[in-house]
Amino acid sequence: MHAAAADVRDARDELTELDRRIGDGDHGVNMDRGLSAVVERLDDPAQAPRETVGQVLRLAATTMMSTVGGAAGPLYGTALLRASKVTDRADLPSSGVVALVEAALEGIVARGRATVGEKTMVDAWQPAAEAAEQAEDAEDGIDVLRAAAAAAATGAEATIPLVATKGRASYLAERSAGTQDPGARSTAIILAAAVAAAEGRGA
């Protein structure tokens, strides 16, 4: 979460510009505010226990829901909340990483009712979940996370030529083509930050 907050802050202007082109223009600011609030709560010893992955994700979920405006707050909040329910342990084996990514995807789909190809963050989360599942036999959960993050980045890039059929970007119809979906891009950033943190390179 610290790494994600730092990387999203660095990409705040990029995310905001993407959202300015096809959305409300506030995705970067909202995500920066939300993840900064998550870090603040994680660093507060008076907050709920943070001994398991699930407890951290649950705290992040409730914080994102209460601080992030627009569609991103409910979507990311639901994703993290679903993921928290399958990660109630201090560390995750390969199967646990798969369960986390799949549960996050399920939460986003349940909340947003989107499918692949509609130019939403699902276009990053769906390939991430598929790649994670394919890598489940890896001995190290980090390898699963790497596969998921790489697939999310590819999926986010693949939203550039798509015409949005879901969310605010769909109002632009053909004019939405040519811009990367900001939610898919922030997904790629967050999963890449998770890899960096797992490898000891994160904030």
PDB file of C-alpha atoms in Angstrom:
ATOM      1  CA  MET A   1       0.000   0.000   0.000  1.00  0.00           C
ATOM      2  CA  HIS A   2       2.886   2.376   0.684  1.00  0.00           C
ATOM      3  CA  ALA A   3       4.401   1.561  -2.707  1.00  0.00           C
ATOM      4  CA  ALA A   4       1.057   1.927  -4.458  1.00  0.00           C
ATOM      5  CA  ALA A   5       0.444   5.285  -2.804  1.00  0.00           C
ATOM      6  CA  ALA A   6       3.874   6.546  -3.842  1.00  0.00           C
ATOM      7  CA  ASP A   7       3.567   5.337  -7.435  1.00  0.00           C
ATOM      8  CA  VAL A   8       0.022   6.657  -7.865  1.00  0.00           C
ATOM      9  CA  ARG A   9       1.153  10.014  -6.518  1.00  0.00           C
ATOM     10  CA  ASP A  10       3.930  10.060  -9.123  1.00  0.00           C
ATOM     11  CA  ALA A  11       1.363   9.210 -11.828  1.00  0.00           C
ATOM     12  CA  ARG A  12      -1.331  11.550 -10.522  1.00  0.00           C
ATOM     13  CA  ASP A  13      -1.043  14.032 -13.381  1.00  0.00           C
ATOM     14  CA  GLU A  14      -0.960  11.261 -15.989  1.00  0.00           C
ATOM     15  CA  LEU A  15      -4.081   9.629 -14.547  1.00  0.00           C
ATOM     16  CA  THR A  16      -5.844  12.961 -14.289  1.00  0.00           C
ATOM     17  CA  GLU A  17      -5.056  13.798 -17.910  1.00  0.00           C
ATOM     18  CA  LEU A  18      -6.343  10.427 -19.108  1.00  0.00           C
ATOM     19  CA  ASP A  19      -9.534  10.964 -17.144  1.00  0.00           C
ATOM     20  CA  ARG A  20      -9.834  14.526 -18.404  1.00  0.00           C
ATOM     21  CA  ARG A  21      -9.983  13.174 -21.945  1.00  0.00           C
ATOM     22  CA  ILE A  22     -12.677  10.549 -21.373  1.00  0.00           C
ATOM     23  CA  GLY A  23     -14.066  11.031 -17.866  1.00  0.00           C
ATOM     24  CA  ASP A  24     -14.481  13.510 -15.044  1.00  0.00           C
ATOM     25  CA  GLY A  25     -10.820  14.499 -14.917  1.00  0.00           C
ATOM     26  CA  ASP A  26     -10.390  13.585 -11.260  1.00  0.00           C
ATOM     27  CA  HIS A  27      -9.112   9.986 -11.225  1.00  0.00           C
ATOM     28  CA  GLY A  28      -5.514  10.896 -10.412  1.00  0.00           C
ATOM     29  CA  VAL A  29      -6.458  13.286  -7.629  1.00  0.00           C
ATOM     30  CA  ASN A  30      -9.010  10.882  -6.173  1.00  0.00           C
ATOM     31  CA  MET A  31      -6.684   7.881  -6.208  1.00  0.00           C
ATOM     32  CA  ASP A  32      -3.854   9.911  -4.692  1.00  0.00           C
ATOM     33  CA  ARG A  33      -6.133  11.145  -1.915  1.00  0.00           C
ATOM     34  CA  GLY A  34      -7.516   7.679  -1.233  1.00  0.00           C
ATOM     35  CA  LEU A  35      -4.212   5.829  -1.103  1.00  0.00           C
ATOM     36  CA  SER A  36      -2.628   8.592   0.974  1.00  0.00           C
ATOM     37  CA  ALA A  37      -5.453   8.136   3.462  1.00  0.00           C
ATOM     38  CA  VAL A  38      -4.852   4.376   3.448  1.00  0.00           C
ATOM     39  CA  VAL A  39      -1.180   4.881   4.296  1.00  0.00           C
ATOM     40  CA  GLU A  40      -2.073   7.356   7.043  1.00  0.00           C
ATOM     41  CA  ARG A  41      -4.404   4.820   8.647  1.00  0.00           C
ATOM     42  CA  LEU A  42      -1.924   1.971   8.241  1.00  0.00           C
ATOM     43  CA  ASP A  43       0.698   4.048  10.036  1.00  0.00           C
ATOM     44  CA  ASP A  44      -1.682   4.880  12.889  1.00  0.00           C
ATOM     45  CA  PRO A  45      -1.181   2.362  15.721  1.00  0.00           C
ATOM     46  CA  ALA A  46      -4.661   3.120  17.024  1.00  0.00           C
ATOM     47  CA  GLN A  47      -6.274   1.610  13.946  1.00  0.00           C
ATOM     48  CA  ALA A  48      -7.572  -1.954  13.607  1.00  0.00           C
ATOM     49  CA  PRO A  49      -5.060  -4.856  13.616  1.00  0.00           C
ATOM     50  CA  ARG A  50      -2.908  -5.156  10.506  1.00  0.00           C
ATOM     51  CA  GLU A  51      -1.294  -8.526  11.130  1.00  0.00           C
ATOM     52  CA  THR A  52      -2.670 -10.340   8.082  1.00  0.00           C
ATOM     53  CA  VAL A  53      -2.953  -9.454   4.415  1.00  0.00           C
ATOM     54  CA  GLY A  54      -6.724  -9.563   4.783  1.00  0.00           C
ATOM     55  CA  GLN A  55      -6.734  -7.080   7.650  1.00  0.00           C
ATOM     56  CA  VAL A  56      -4.628  -4.641   5.635  1.00  0.00           C
ATOM     57  CA  LEU A  57      -6.886  -5.009   2.601  1.00  0.00           C
ATOM     58  CA  ARG A  58     -10.015  -4.554   4.705  1.00  0.00           C
ATOM     59  CA  LEU A  59      -8.676  -1.322   6.182  1.00  0.00           C
ATOM     60  CA  ALA A  60      -7.707  -0.149   2.701  1.00  0.00           C
ATOM     61  CA  ALA A  61     -11.153  -1.050   1.363  1.00  0.00           C
ATOM     62  CA  THR A  62     -13.098   0.943   3.929  1.00  0.00           C
ATOM     63  CA  THR A  63     -10.736   3.882   3.547  1.00  0.00           C
ATOM     64  CA  MET A  64     -10.994   3.950  -0.238  1.00  0.00           C
ATOM     65  CA  MET A  65     -14.782   3.760  -0.076  1.00  0.00           C
ATOM     66  CA  SER A  66     -14.952   6.724   2.284  1.00  0.00           C
ATOM     67  CA  THR A  67     -12.347   8.974   0.649  1.00  0.00           C
ATOM     68  CA  VAL A  68     -12.330   8.308  -3.107  1.00  0.00           C
ATOM     69  CA  GLY A  69     -14.993  10.006  -5.177  1.00  0.00           C
ATOM     70  CA  GLY A  70     -16.569   8.925  -8.441  1.00  0.00           C
ATOM     71  CA  ALA A  71     -16.719   5.302  -9.510  1.00  0.00           C
ATOM     72  CA  ALA A  72     -13.188   4.447  -8.381  1.00  0.00           C
ATOM     73  CA  GLY A  73     -13.947   4.462  -4.641  1.00  0.00           C
ATOM     74  CA  PRO A  74     -16.730   1.865  -4.721  1.00  0.00           C
ATOM     75  CA  LEU A  75     -14.938  -0.228  -7.361  1.00  0.00           C
ATOM     76  CA  TYR A  76     -11.557  -0.388  -5.662  1.00  0.00           C
ATOM     77  CA  GLY A  77     -13.194  -0.608  -2.255  1.00  0.00           C
ATOM     78  CA  THR A  78     -15.282  -3.597  -3.272  1.00  0.00           C
ATOM     79  CA  ALA A  79     -12.272  -5.235  -4.948  1.00  0.00           C
ATOM     80  CA  LEU A  80     -10.160  -4.889  -1.816  1.00  0.00           C
ATOM     81  CA  LEU A  81     -12.988  -5.995   0.462  1.00  0.00           C
ATOM     82  CA  ARG A  82     -13.576  -9.177  -1.565  1.00  0.00           C
ATOM     83  CA  ALA A  83      -9.832  -9.832  -1.624  1.00  0.00           C
ATOM     84  CA  SER A  84      -9.595  -9.366   2.135  1.00  0.00           C
ATOM     85  CA  LYS A  85     -11.983 -12.261   2.687  1.00  0.00           C
ATOM     86  CA  VAL A  86      -9.669 -14.793   1.028  1.00  0.00           C
ATOM     87  CA  THR A  87      -6.342 -13.555   2.433  1.00  0.00           C
ATOM     88  CA  ASP A  88      -6.631 -13.910   6.208  1.00  0.00           C
ATOM     89  CA  ARG A  89      -3.006 -14.878   6.786  1.00  0.00           C
ATOM     90  CA  ALA A  90       0.306 -13.116   7.313  1.00  0.00           C
ATOM     91  CA  ASP A  91       1.793 -14.205   3.995  1.00  0.00           C
ATOM     92  CA  LEU A  92       0.429 -15.665   0.802  1.00  0.00           C
ATOM     93  CA  PRO A  93       1.491 -18.755  -1.131  1.00  0.00           C
ATOM     94  CA  SER A  94       0.996 -18.853  -4.887  1.00  0.00           C
ATOM     95  CA  SER A  95      -2.606 -20.026  -4.491  1.00  0.00           C
ATOM     96  CA  GLY A  96      -3.279 -17.163  -2.104  1.00  0.00           C
ATOM     97  CA  VAL A  97      -2.108 -14.577  -4.625  1.00  0.00           C
ATOM     98  CA  VAL A  98      -4.358 -16.150  -7.254  1.00  0.00           C
ATOM     99  CA  ALA A  99      -7.293 -16.023  -4.835  1.00  0.00           C
ATOM    100  CA  LEU A 100      -6.583 -12.363  -4.057  1.00  0.00           C
ATOM    101  CA  VAL A 101      -6.523 -11.262  -7.701  1.00  0.00           C
ATOM    102  CA  GLU A 102      -9.562 -13.349  -8.640  1.00  0.00           C
ATOM    103  CA  ALA A 103     -11.575 -12.048  -5.692  1.00  0.00           C
ATOM    104  CA  ALA A 104     -10.667  -8.453  -6.547  1.00  0.00           C
ATOM    105  CA  LEU A 105     -11.846  -9.002 -10.114  1.00  0.00           C
ATOM    106  CA  GLU A 106     -15.092 -10.559  -8.885  1.00  0.00           C
ATOM    107  CA  GLY A 107     -15.714  -7.533  -6.686  1.00  0.00           C
ATOM    108  CA  ILE A 108     -15.165  -5.093  -9.543  1.00  0.00           C
ATOM    109  CA  VAL A 109     -17.420  -7.036 -11.897  1.00  0.00           C
ATOM    110  CA  ALA A 110     -20.134  -7.328  -9.249  1.00  0.00           C
ATOM    111  CA  ARG A 111     -20.018  -3.605  -8.511  1.00  0.00           C
ATOM    112  CA  GLY A 112     -19.489  -2.219 -12.020  1.00  0.00           C
ATOM    113  CA  ARG A 113     -21.294  -4.818 -14.145  1.00  0.00           C
ATOM    114  CA  ALA A 114     -18.562  -4.496 -16.784  1.00  0.00           C
ATOM    115  CA  THR A 115     -16.952  -7.092 -19.011  1.00  0.00           C
ATOM    116  CA  VAL A 116     -13.750  -7.237 -21.041  1.00  0.00           C
ATOM    117  CA  GLY A 117     -13.732  -4.970 -24.069  1.00  0.00           C
ATOM    118  CA  GLU A 118     -15.873  -2.190 -22.602  1.00  0.00           C
ATOM    119  CA  LYS A 119     -12.833   0.012 -21.832  1.00  0.00           C
ATOM    120  CA  THR A 120     -12.841  -0.190 -18.045  1.00  0.00           C
ATOM    121  CA  MET A 121     -10.484  -1.438 -15.353  1.00  0.00           C
ATOM    122  CA  VAL A 122     -11.865  -4.934 -15.995  1.00  0.00           C
ATOM    123  CA  ASP A 123      -9.711  -4.907 -19.130  1.00  0.00           C
ATOM    124  CA  ALA A 124      -6.692  -4.916 -16.806  1.00  0.00           C
ATOM    125  CA  TRP A 125      -8.056  -7.079 -13.975  1.00  0.00           C
ATOM    126  CA  GLN A 126      -9.413  -9.894 -16.155  1.00  0.00           C
ATOM    127  CA  PRO A 127      -6.080 -10.683 -17.866  1.00  0.00           C
ATOM    128  CA  ALA A 128      -4.337 -10.251 -14.513  1.00  0.00           C
ATOM    129  CA  ALA A 129      -6.565 -12.914 -12.973  1.00  0.00           C
ATOM    130  CA  GLU A 130      -6.104 -15.250 -15.933  1.00  0.00           C
ATOM    131  CA  ALA A 131      -2.327 -14.844 -15.845  1.00  0.00           C
ATOM    132  CA  ALA A 132      -2.263 -15.425 -12.095  1.00  0.00           C
ATOM    133  CA  GLU A 133      -4.225 -18.630 -12.477  1.00  0.00           C
ATOM    134  CA  GLN A 134      -1.888 -19.861 -15.203  1.00  0.00           C
ATOM    135  CA  ALA A 135       1.117 -19.161 -12.958  1.00  0.00           C
ATOM    136  CA  GLU A 136      -0.392 -20.767  -9.846  1.00  0.00           C
ATOM    137  CA  ASP A 137       2.025 -23.710  -9.962  1.00  0.00           C
ATOM    138  CA  ALA A 138       4.970 -21.353  -9.416  1.00  0.00           C
ATOM    139  CA  GLU A 139       6.856 -22.055  -6.197  1.00  0.00           C
ATOM    140  CA  ASP A 140       6.913 -18.396  -5.212  1.00  0.00           C
ATOM    141  CA  GLY A 141       3.820 -16.221  -4.907  1.00  0.00           C
ATOM    142  CA  ILE A 142       5.867 -13.307  -6.231  1.00  0.00           C
ATOM    143  CA  ASP A 143       6.038 -15.061  -9.598  1.00  0.00           C
ATOM    144  CA  VAL A 144       2.242 -15.177  -9.671  1.00  0.00           C
ATOM    145  CA  LEU A 145       2.109 -11.501  -8.797  1.00  0.00           C
ATOM    146  CA  ARG A 146       4.609 -10.671 -11.535  1.00  0.00           C
ATOM    147  CA  ALA A 147       2.495 -12.529 -14.093  1.00  0.00           C
ATOM    148  CA  ALA A 148      -0.648 -10.724 -12.967  1.00  0.00           C
ATOM    149  CA  ALA A 149       1.020  -7.310 -13.064  1.00  0.00           C
ATOM    150  CA  ALA A 150       2.490  -7.861 -16.520  1.00  0.00           C
ATOM    151  CA  ALA A 151      -0.878  -8.970 -17.877  1.00  0.00           C
ATOM    152  CA  ALA A 152      -2.599  -5.985 -16.286  1.00  0.00           C
ATOM    153  CA  ALA A 153      -0.135  -3.612 -17.952  1.00  0.00           C
ATOM    154  CA  THR A 154      -0.753  -5.247 -21.322  1.00  0.00           C
ATOM    155  CA  GLY A 155      -4.496  -5.140 -20.767  1.00  0.00           C
ATOM    156  CA  ALA A 156      -4.387  -1.476 -19.825  1.00  0.00           C
ATOM    157  CA  GLU A 157      -2.450  -0.639 -22.990  1.00  0.00           C
ATOM    158  CA  ALA A 158      -4.996  -2.596 -25.002  1.00  0.00           C
ATOM    159  CA  THR A 159      -7.757  -0.220 -23.895  1.00  0.00           C
ATOM    160  CA  ILE A 160      -6.257   2.616 -25.964  1.00  0.00           C
ATOM    161  CA  PRO A 161      -7.973   1.765 -29.281  1.00  0.00           C
ATOM    162  CA  LEU A 162     -11.213   0.596 -27.689  1.00  0.00           C
ATOM    163  CA  VAL A 163     -14.471   2.495 -27.895  1.00  0.00           C
ATOM    164  CA  ALA A 164     -15.976   2.774 -24.422  1.00  0.00           C
ATOM    165  CA  THR A 165     -19.379   1.191 -23.940  1.00  0.00           C
ATOM    166  CA  LYS A 166     -19.501   1.461 -20.150  1.00  0.00           C
ATOM    167  CA  GLY A 167     -19.200   4.319 -17.693  1.00  0.00           C
ATOM    168  CA  ARG A 168     -18.818   8.017 -18.351  1.00  0.00           C
ATOM    169  CA  ALA A 169     -16.388   7.445 -21.224  1.00  0.00           C
ATOM    170  CA  SER A 170     -19.194   5.764 -23.160  1.00  0.00           C
ATOM    171  CA  TYR A 171     -20.842   9.174 -23.573  1.00  0.00           C
ATOM    172  CA  LEU A 172     -18.019  10.056 -25.962  1.00  0.00           C
ATOM    173  CA  ALA A 173     -18.671   7.001 -28.153  1.00  0.00           C
ATOM    174  CA  GLU A 174     -16.059   6.876 -30.953  1.00  0.00           C
ATOM    175  CA  ARG A 175     -14.179   9.826 -29.473  1.00  0.00           C
ATOM    176  CA  SER A 176     -13.160   7.663 -26.512  1.00  0.00           C
ATOM    177  CA  ALA A 177     -10.873   5.641 -28.792  1.00  0.00           C
ATOM    178  CA  GLY A 178      -7.220   6.631 -28.631  1.00  0.00           C
ATOM    179  CA  THR A 179      -7.030   7.182 -24.875  1.00  0.00           C
ATOM    180  CA  GLN A 180      -6.041   4.593 -22.288  1.00  0.00           C
ATOM    181  CA  ASP A 181      -8.675   3.902 -19.672  1.00  0.00           C
ATOM    182  CA  PRO A 182      -7.535   5.628 -16.453  1.00  0.00           C
ATOM    183  CA  GLY A 183      -8.909   2.883 -14.197  1.00  0.00           C
ATOM    184  CA  ALA A 184      -7.072   0.220 -16.151  1.00  0.00           C
ATOM    185  CA  ARG A 185      -3.916   2.323 -15.981  1.00  0.00           C
ATOM    186  CA  SER A 186      -4.173   2.805 -12.207  1.00  0.00           C
ATOM    187  CA  THR A 187      -4.735  -0.953 -11.868  1.00  0.00           C
ATOM    188  CA  ALA A 188      -1.488  -1.616 -13.717  1.00  0.00           C
ATOM    189  CA  ILE A 189       0.346   0.891 -11.525  1.00  0.00           C
ATOM    190  CA  ILE A 190      -0.970  -0.624  -8.295  1.00  0.00           C
ATOM    191  CA  LEU A 191      -0.155  -4.222  -9.267  1.00  0.00           C
ATOM    192  CA  ALA A 192       3.328  -3.190 -10.410  1.00  0.00           C
ATOM    193  CA  ALA A 193       3.797  -1.498  -7.040  1.00  0.00           C
ATOM    194  CA  ALA A 194       2.747  -4.717  -5.322  1.00  0.00           C
ATOM    195  CA  VAL A 195       5.453  -6.596  -7.221  1.00  0.00           C
ATOM    196  CA  ALA A 196       8.045  -3.994  -6.270  1.00  0.00           C
ATOM    197  CA  ALA A 197       7.024  -4.206  -2.620  1.00  0.00           C
ATOM    198  CA  ALA A 198       7.118  -8.011  -2.650  1.00  0.00           C
ATOM    199  CA  GLU A 199      10.593  -7.860  -4.147  1.00  0.00           C
ATOM    200  CA  GLY A 200      11.702  -5.362  -1.528  1.00  0.00           C
ATOM    201  CA  ARG A 201      11.918  -2.470  -3.967  1.00  0.00           C
ATOM    202  CA  GLY A 202       8.783  -0.584  -2.960  1.00  0.00           C
ATOM    203  CA  ALA A 203       8.272   2.458  -0.767  1.00  0.00           C
TER     204      ALA A 203
END
